[in-house]
Tab-separated table of C-alpha atoms in Angstrom:
chain	number	residue	atom	x	y	z
A	166	UNK	CA	-60.198	-1.851	1.339
A	167	UNK	CA	-62.982	-2.128	-1.221
A	168	UNK	CA	-62.774	-0.703	-4.747
A	169	UNK	CA	-65.270	-0.456	-7.600
A	170	UNK	CA	-63.834	-0.411	-11.126
A	171	UNK	CA	-66.285	1.190	-13.580
A	172	UNK	CA	-64.840	0.800	-17.079
A	173	UNK	CA	-66.686	-0.028	-20.307
A	174	UNK	CA	-63.677	-1.738	-21.919
A	175	UNK	CA	-64.246	-5.121	-20.293
A	176	UNK	CA	-60.758	-6.525	-20.892
A	177	UNK	CA	-59.155	-3.423	-19.374
A	178	UNK	CA	-61.617	-3.477	-16.467
A	179	UNK	CA	-60.754	-7.088	-15.626
A	180	UNK	CA	-57.019	-6.452	-15.964
A	181	UNK	CA	-57.256	-3.522	-13.570
A	182	UNK	CA	-59.408	-5.541	-11.170
A	183	UNK	CA	-57.001	-8.497	-11.228
A	184	UNK	CA	-54.039	-6.248	-10.507
A	185	UNK	CA	-55.817	-4.483	-7.667
A	186	UNK	CA	-56.813	-7.820	-6.130
A	187	UNK	CA	-53.176	-8.912	-6.234
A	188	UNK	CA	-52.350	-5.685	-4.375
A	189	UNK	CA	-54.756	-6.778	-1.641
A	190	UNK	CA	-57.967	-4.941	-2.500
A	191	UNK	CA	-61.495	-6.348	-2.690
A	192	UNK	CA	-62.680	-5.348	-6.168
A	193	UNK	CA	-65.968	-5.337	-8.082
A	194	UNK	CA	-66.237	-4.467	-11.773
A	195	UNK	CA	-69.047	-2.877	-13.785
A	196	UNK	CA	-69.138	-1.763	-17.408
A	197	UNK	CA	-71.737	1.022	-17.474
A	198	UNK	CA	-72.707	4.101	-15.516
A	199	UNK	CA	-76.093	2.794	-14.405
A	200	UNK	CA	-74.471	-0.375	-13.064
A	201	UNK	CA	-71.890	1.763	-11.248
A	202	UNK	CA	-74.654	3.737	-9.530
A	203	UNK	CA	-76.452	0.512	-8.584
A	204	UNK	CA	-73.323	-0.986	-6.981
A	205	UNK	CA	-72.440	2.275	-5.247
A	206	UNK	CA	-75.914	2.311	-3.752
A	207	UNK	CA	-75.570	-1.256	-2.452
A	208	UNK	CA	-72.010	-1.351	-1.122
A	209	UNK	CA	-69.699	0.888	0.879
A	210	UNK	CA	-66.686	1.466	-1.378
A	211	UNK	CA	-63.520	3.286	-0.350
A	212	UNK	CA	-62.622	4.229	-3.929
A	213	UNK	CA	-64.283	4.076	-7.340
A	214	UNK	CA	-61.984	3.919	-10.371
A	215	UNK	CA	-64.324	5.686	-12.762
A	216	UNK	CA	-63.965	5.791	-16.531
A	217	UNK	CA	-65.294	9.110	-17.714
A	218	UNK	CA	-66.865	7.813	-20.944
A	219	UNK	CA	-69.261	5.195	-19.601
A	220	UNK	CA	-72.369	4.125	-21.556
A	221	UNK	CA	-75.985	4.642	-20.442
A	222	UNK	CA	-75.040	6.981	-17.581
A	223	UNK	CA	-71.966	9.087	-18.310
A	224	UNK	CA	-69.078	8.938	-15.836
A	225	UNK	CA	-69.458	12.668	-15.247
A	226	UNK	CA	-73.026	12.110	-14.064
A	227	UNK	CA	-71.922	9.276	-11.777
A	228	UNK	CA	-69.408	11.653	-10.179
A	229	UNK	CA	-72.014	14.405	-9.840
A	230	UNK	CA	-74.462	12.065	-8.075
A	231	UNK	CA	-71.824	10.847	-5.635
A	232	UNK	CA	-70.982	14.430	-4.750
A	233	UNK	CA	-74.663	15.389	-4.489
A	234	UNK	CA	-75.416	12.699	-1.898
A	235	UNK	CA	-72.289	13.439	0.124
A	236	UNK	CA	-70.753	10.011	-0.508
A	237	UNK	CA	-67.456	9.344	1.268
A	238	UNK	CA	-66.313	7.158	-1.681
A	239	UNK	CA	-63.248	8.718	-3.277
A	240	UNK	CA	-63.250	9.108	-7.075
A	241	UNK	CA	-60.256	8.300	-9.280
A	242	UNK	CA	-61.334	9.348	-12.759
A	243	UNK	CA	-59.853	7.647	-15.840
A	244	UNK	CA	-60.027	8.992	-19.370
A	245	UNK	CA	-58.282	8.757	-22.704
A	246	UNK	CA	-58.474	12.556	-22.900
A	247	UNK	CA	-55.461	13.780	-20.955
A	248	UNK	CA	-55.269	17.486	-21.659
A	249	UNK	CA	-54.989	19.995	-18.859
A	250	UNK	CA	-58.509	21.245	-19.605
A	251	UNK	CA	-59.893	17.699	-19.290
A	252	UNK	CA	-58.140	17.180	-15.953
A	253	UNK	CA	-59.510	20.457	-14.617
A	254	UNK	CA	-63.018	19.596	-15.817
A	255	UNK	CA	-62.877	16.182	-14.162
A	256	UNK	CA	-61.661	17.575	-10.854
A	257	UNK	CA	-64.294	20.308	-10.975
A	258	UNK	CA	-66.956	17.607	-11.248
A	259	UNK	CA	-65.856	16.286	-7.858
A	260	UNK	CA	-63.178	13.727	-8.744
A	261	UNK	CA	-60.484	13.400	-6.090
A	262	UNK	CA	-57.804	12.379	-8.581
A	263	UNK	CA	-57.430	12.038	-12.316
A	264	UNK	CA	-55.386	9.585	-14.392
A	265	UNK	CA	-55.060	9.614	-18.174
A	266	UNK	CA	-54.928	6.509	-20.338
A	267	UNK	CA	-52.616	4.769	-20.964
A	268	UNK	CA	-51.248	4.601	-17.438
A	269	UNK	CA	-48.611	2.647	-15.544
A	270	UNK	CA	-50.256	0.150	-13.222
A	271	UNK	CA	-48.021	0.834	-10.172
A	272	UNK	CA	-49.106	4.470	-10.364
A	273	UNK	CA	-52.774	3.462	-10.377
A	274	UNK	CA	-52.268	1.280	-7.287
A	275	UNK	CA	-50.374	4.070	-5.529
A	276	UNK	CA	-53.099	6.610	-6.290
A	277	UNK	CA	-55.838	4.259	-5.070
A	278	UNK	CA	-53.951	3.723	-1.802
A	279	UNK	CA	-53.432	7.473	-1.414
A	280	UNK	CA	-57.165	8.086	-1.843
A	281	UNK	CA	-57.920	5.454	0.798
A	282	UNK	CA	-55.719	7.352	3.256
A	283	UNK	CA	-57.778	10.486	2.545
A	284	UNK	CA	-61.111	8.739	3.133
A	285	UNK	CA	-63.425	9.268	6.087
A	286	UNK	CA	-61.796	6.264	7.773
A	287	UNK	CA	-58.072	7.082	7.665
A	288	UNK	CA	-55.718	4.179	8.281
A	289	UNK	CA	-52.434	4.752	10.140
A	290	UNK	CA	-49.359	3.459	8.304
A	291	UNK	CA	-48.616	1.179	11.286
A	292	UNK	CA	-51.145	-0.814	13.284
A	293	UNK	CA	-50.079	-2.712	16.409
A	294	UNK	CA	-51.803	-4.760	19.111
A	295	UNK	CA	-50.807	-7.766	21.231
A	296	UNK	CA	-47.379	-7.909	19.604
A	297	UNK	CA	-48.872	-7.966	16.104
A	298	UNK	CA	-47.531	-5.235	13.836
A	299	UNK	CA	-49.078	-4.408	10.465
A	300	UNK	CA	-47.498	-2.060	7.925
A	301	UNK	CA	-50.396	-0.910	5.757
A	302	UNK	CA	-48.083	0.780	3.224
A	303	UNK	CA	-45.579	-2.028	2.662
A	304	UNK	CA	-48.294	-4.616	3.386
A	305	UNK	CA	-46.143	-6.630	5.768
A	306	UNK	CA	-47.188	-8.254	9.029
A	307	UNK	CA	-45.288	-9.693	11.973
A	308	UNK	CA	-45.902	-11.047	15.460
A	309	UNK	CA	-43.239	-10.510	18.115
A	310	UNK	CA	-40.748	-9.916	15.306
A	311	UNK	CA	-41.731	-13.076	13.385
A	312	UNK	CA	-42.755	-12.316	9.821
A	313	UNK	CA	-46.206	-13.588	8.884
A	314	UNK	CA	-46.840	-14.998	5.410
A	315	UNK	CA	-50.420	-13.815	4.908
A	316	UNK	CA	-52.596	-14.019	1.817
A	317	UNK	CA	-54.127	-10.712	0.651
A	318	UNK	CA	-57.482	-11.754	2.171
A	319	UNK	CA	-55.914	-12.703	5.513
A	320	UNK	CA	-54.028	-9.410	5.572
A	321	UNK	CA	-57.259	-7.470	4.942
A	322	UNK	CA	-59.133	-9.331	7.700
A	323	UNK	CA	-56.292	-8.801	10.184
A	324	UNK	CA	-56.187	-5.110	9.277
A	325	UNK	CA	-59.926	-4.738	9.935
A	326	UNK	CA	-59.559	-6.428	13.329
A	327	UNK	CA	-56.641	-4.166	14.250
A	328	UNK	CA	-58.520	-1.061	13.121
A	329	UNK	CA	-61.368	-2.020	15.479
A	330	UNK	CA	-58.908	-1.516	18.394
A	331	UNK	CA	-60.287	-4.350	20.506
A	332	UNK	CA	-63.900	-3.990	19.371
A	333	UNK	CA	-65.810	-6.842	17.773
A	334	UNK	CA	-66.178	-6.967	13.991
A	335	UNK	CA	-69.116	-8.947	12.627
A	336	UNK	CA	-68.785	-11.563	9.909
A	337	UNK	CA	-71.150	-9.429	7.825
A	338	UNK	CA	-68.845	-6.411	8.085
A	339	UNK	CA	-65.815	-8.523	7.214
A	340	UNK	CA	-67.627	-9.800	4.117
A	341	UNK	CA	-68.615	-6.254	3.168
A	342	UNK	CA	-65.134	-4.810	3.609
A	343	UNK	CA	-62.779	-7.613	2.543
A	344	UNK	CA	-64.695	-9.646	-0.062
A	345	UNK	CA	-66.224	-8.598	-3.375
A	346	UNK	CA	-69.889	-8.704	-4.349
A	347	UNK	CA	-69.611	-12.290	-5.603
A	348	UNK	CA	-68.924	-13.657	-2.128
A	349	UNK	CA	-71.671	-15.998	-0.936
A	350	UNK	CA	-72.534	-15.128	2.694
A	351	UNK	CA	-73.503	-18.753	3.316
A	352	UNK	CA	-70.240	-20.396	2.245
A	353	UNK	CA	-68.422	-19.940	5.555
A	354	UNK	CA	-65.692	-17.929	3.789
A	355	UNK	CA	-65.097	-15.745	6.840
A	356	UNK	CA	-64.885	-18.732	9.189
A	357	UNK	CA	-62.401	-20.541	6.913
A	358	UNK	CA	-60.262	-17.417	6.498
A	359	UNK	CA	-60.315	-16.802	10.251
A	360	UNK	CA	-59.199	-20.370	10.955
A	361	UNK	CA	-56.223	-20.014	8.599
A	362	UNK	CA	-55.332	-16.610	10.055
A	363	UNK	CA	-55.402	-17.958	13.600
A	364	UNK	CA	-53.100	-20.790	12.547
A	365	UNK	CA	-50.577	-18.376	11.039
A	366	UNK	CA	-50.667	-16.058	14.062
A	367	UNK	CA	-49.842	-19.002	16.333
A	368	UNK	CA	-50.035	-19.300	20.109
A	369	UNK	CA	-51.156	-17.850	22.360
A	370	UNK	CA	-54.398	-17.217	20.483
A	371	UNK	CA	-55.270	-13.538	20.131
A	372	UNK	CA	-58.409	-13.617	17.965
A	373	UNK	CA	-61.487	-14.452	20.009
A	374	UNK	CA	-64.998	-15.234	18.850
A	375	UNK	CA	-67.589	-12.970	20.439
A	376	UNK	CA	-70.709	-15.126	20.511
A	377	UNK	CA	-73.520	-13.651	18.456
A	378	UNK	CA	-71.424	-10.596	17.542
A	379	UNK	CA	-68.300	-11.485	15.565
A	380	UNK	CA	-64.560	-11.512	16.119
A	381	UNK	CA	-62.211	-9.351	18.163
A	382	UNK	CA	-58.466	-9.064	18.552
């Protein structure tokens, strides 16, 4: 799951991003509305956590443009103005959810996950294949009843492979969906992560390399 945090208070933006990464999300951060539009045009985000009072391009205008182009990215709007009228105005602009500042971080994570489930690519709460079971809500994984101790990145990669239902997933798609914009496509990050994931899944091997295409489970 990939999230863009657009918040002009840089310390808050990085705190939110760090917390979301710990919850297993791939997160990019920007501090202005024009940067938010640039990133949204380059990457396929599931959710944008959008501060309403962004500089250069207002958060309201970012929301309007996403709605105008029919983007499937869900909008969680943040604002220090928490009156009922403000919430209604934000939702009328096209936001899918609205959260006033200050907020409790577990609630933010829960709302982001809920928006992901409402996206154009819904994820079942349980994914299972070849004896591997993934709980996308509790974020637990097991194989034949054996609990797997996966890092957030390994969990995300395994989830993408399970969602493909036997189809091949390219390294480029894995980078796009599970890593943030700072990932260097030439570092072999996907290959290293896949090697560690295969080791944790154990024998018999269930992840195969599809030559010239990617990986399949």
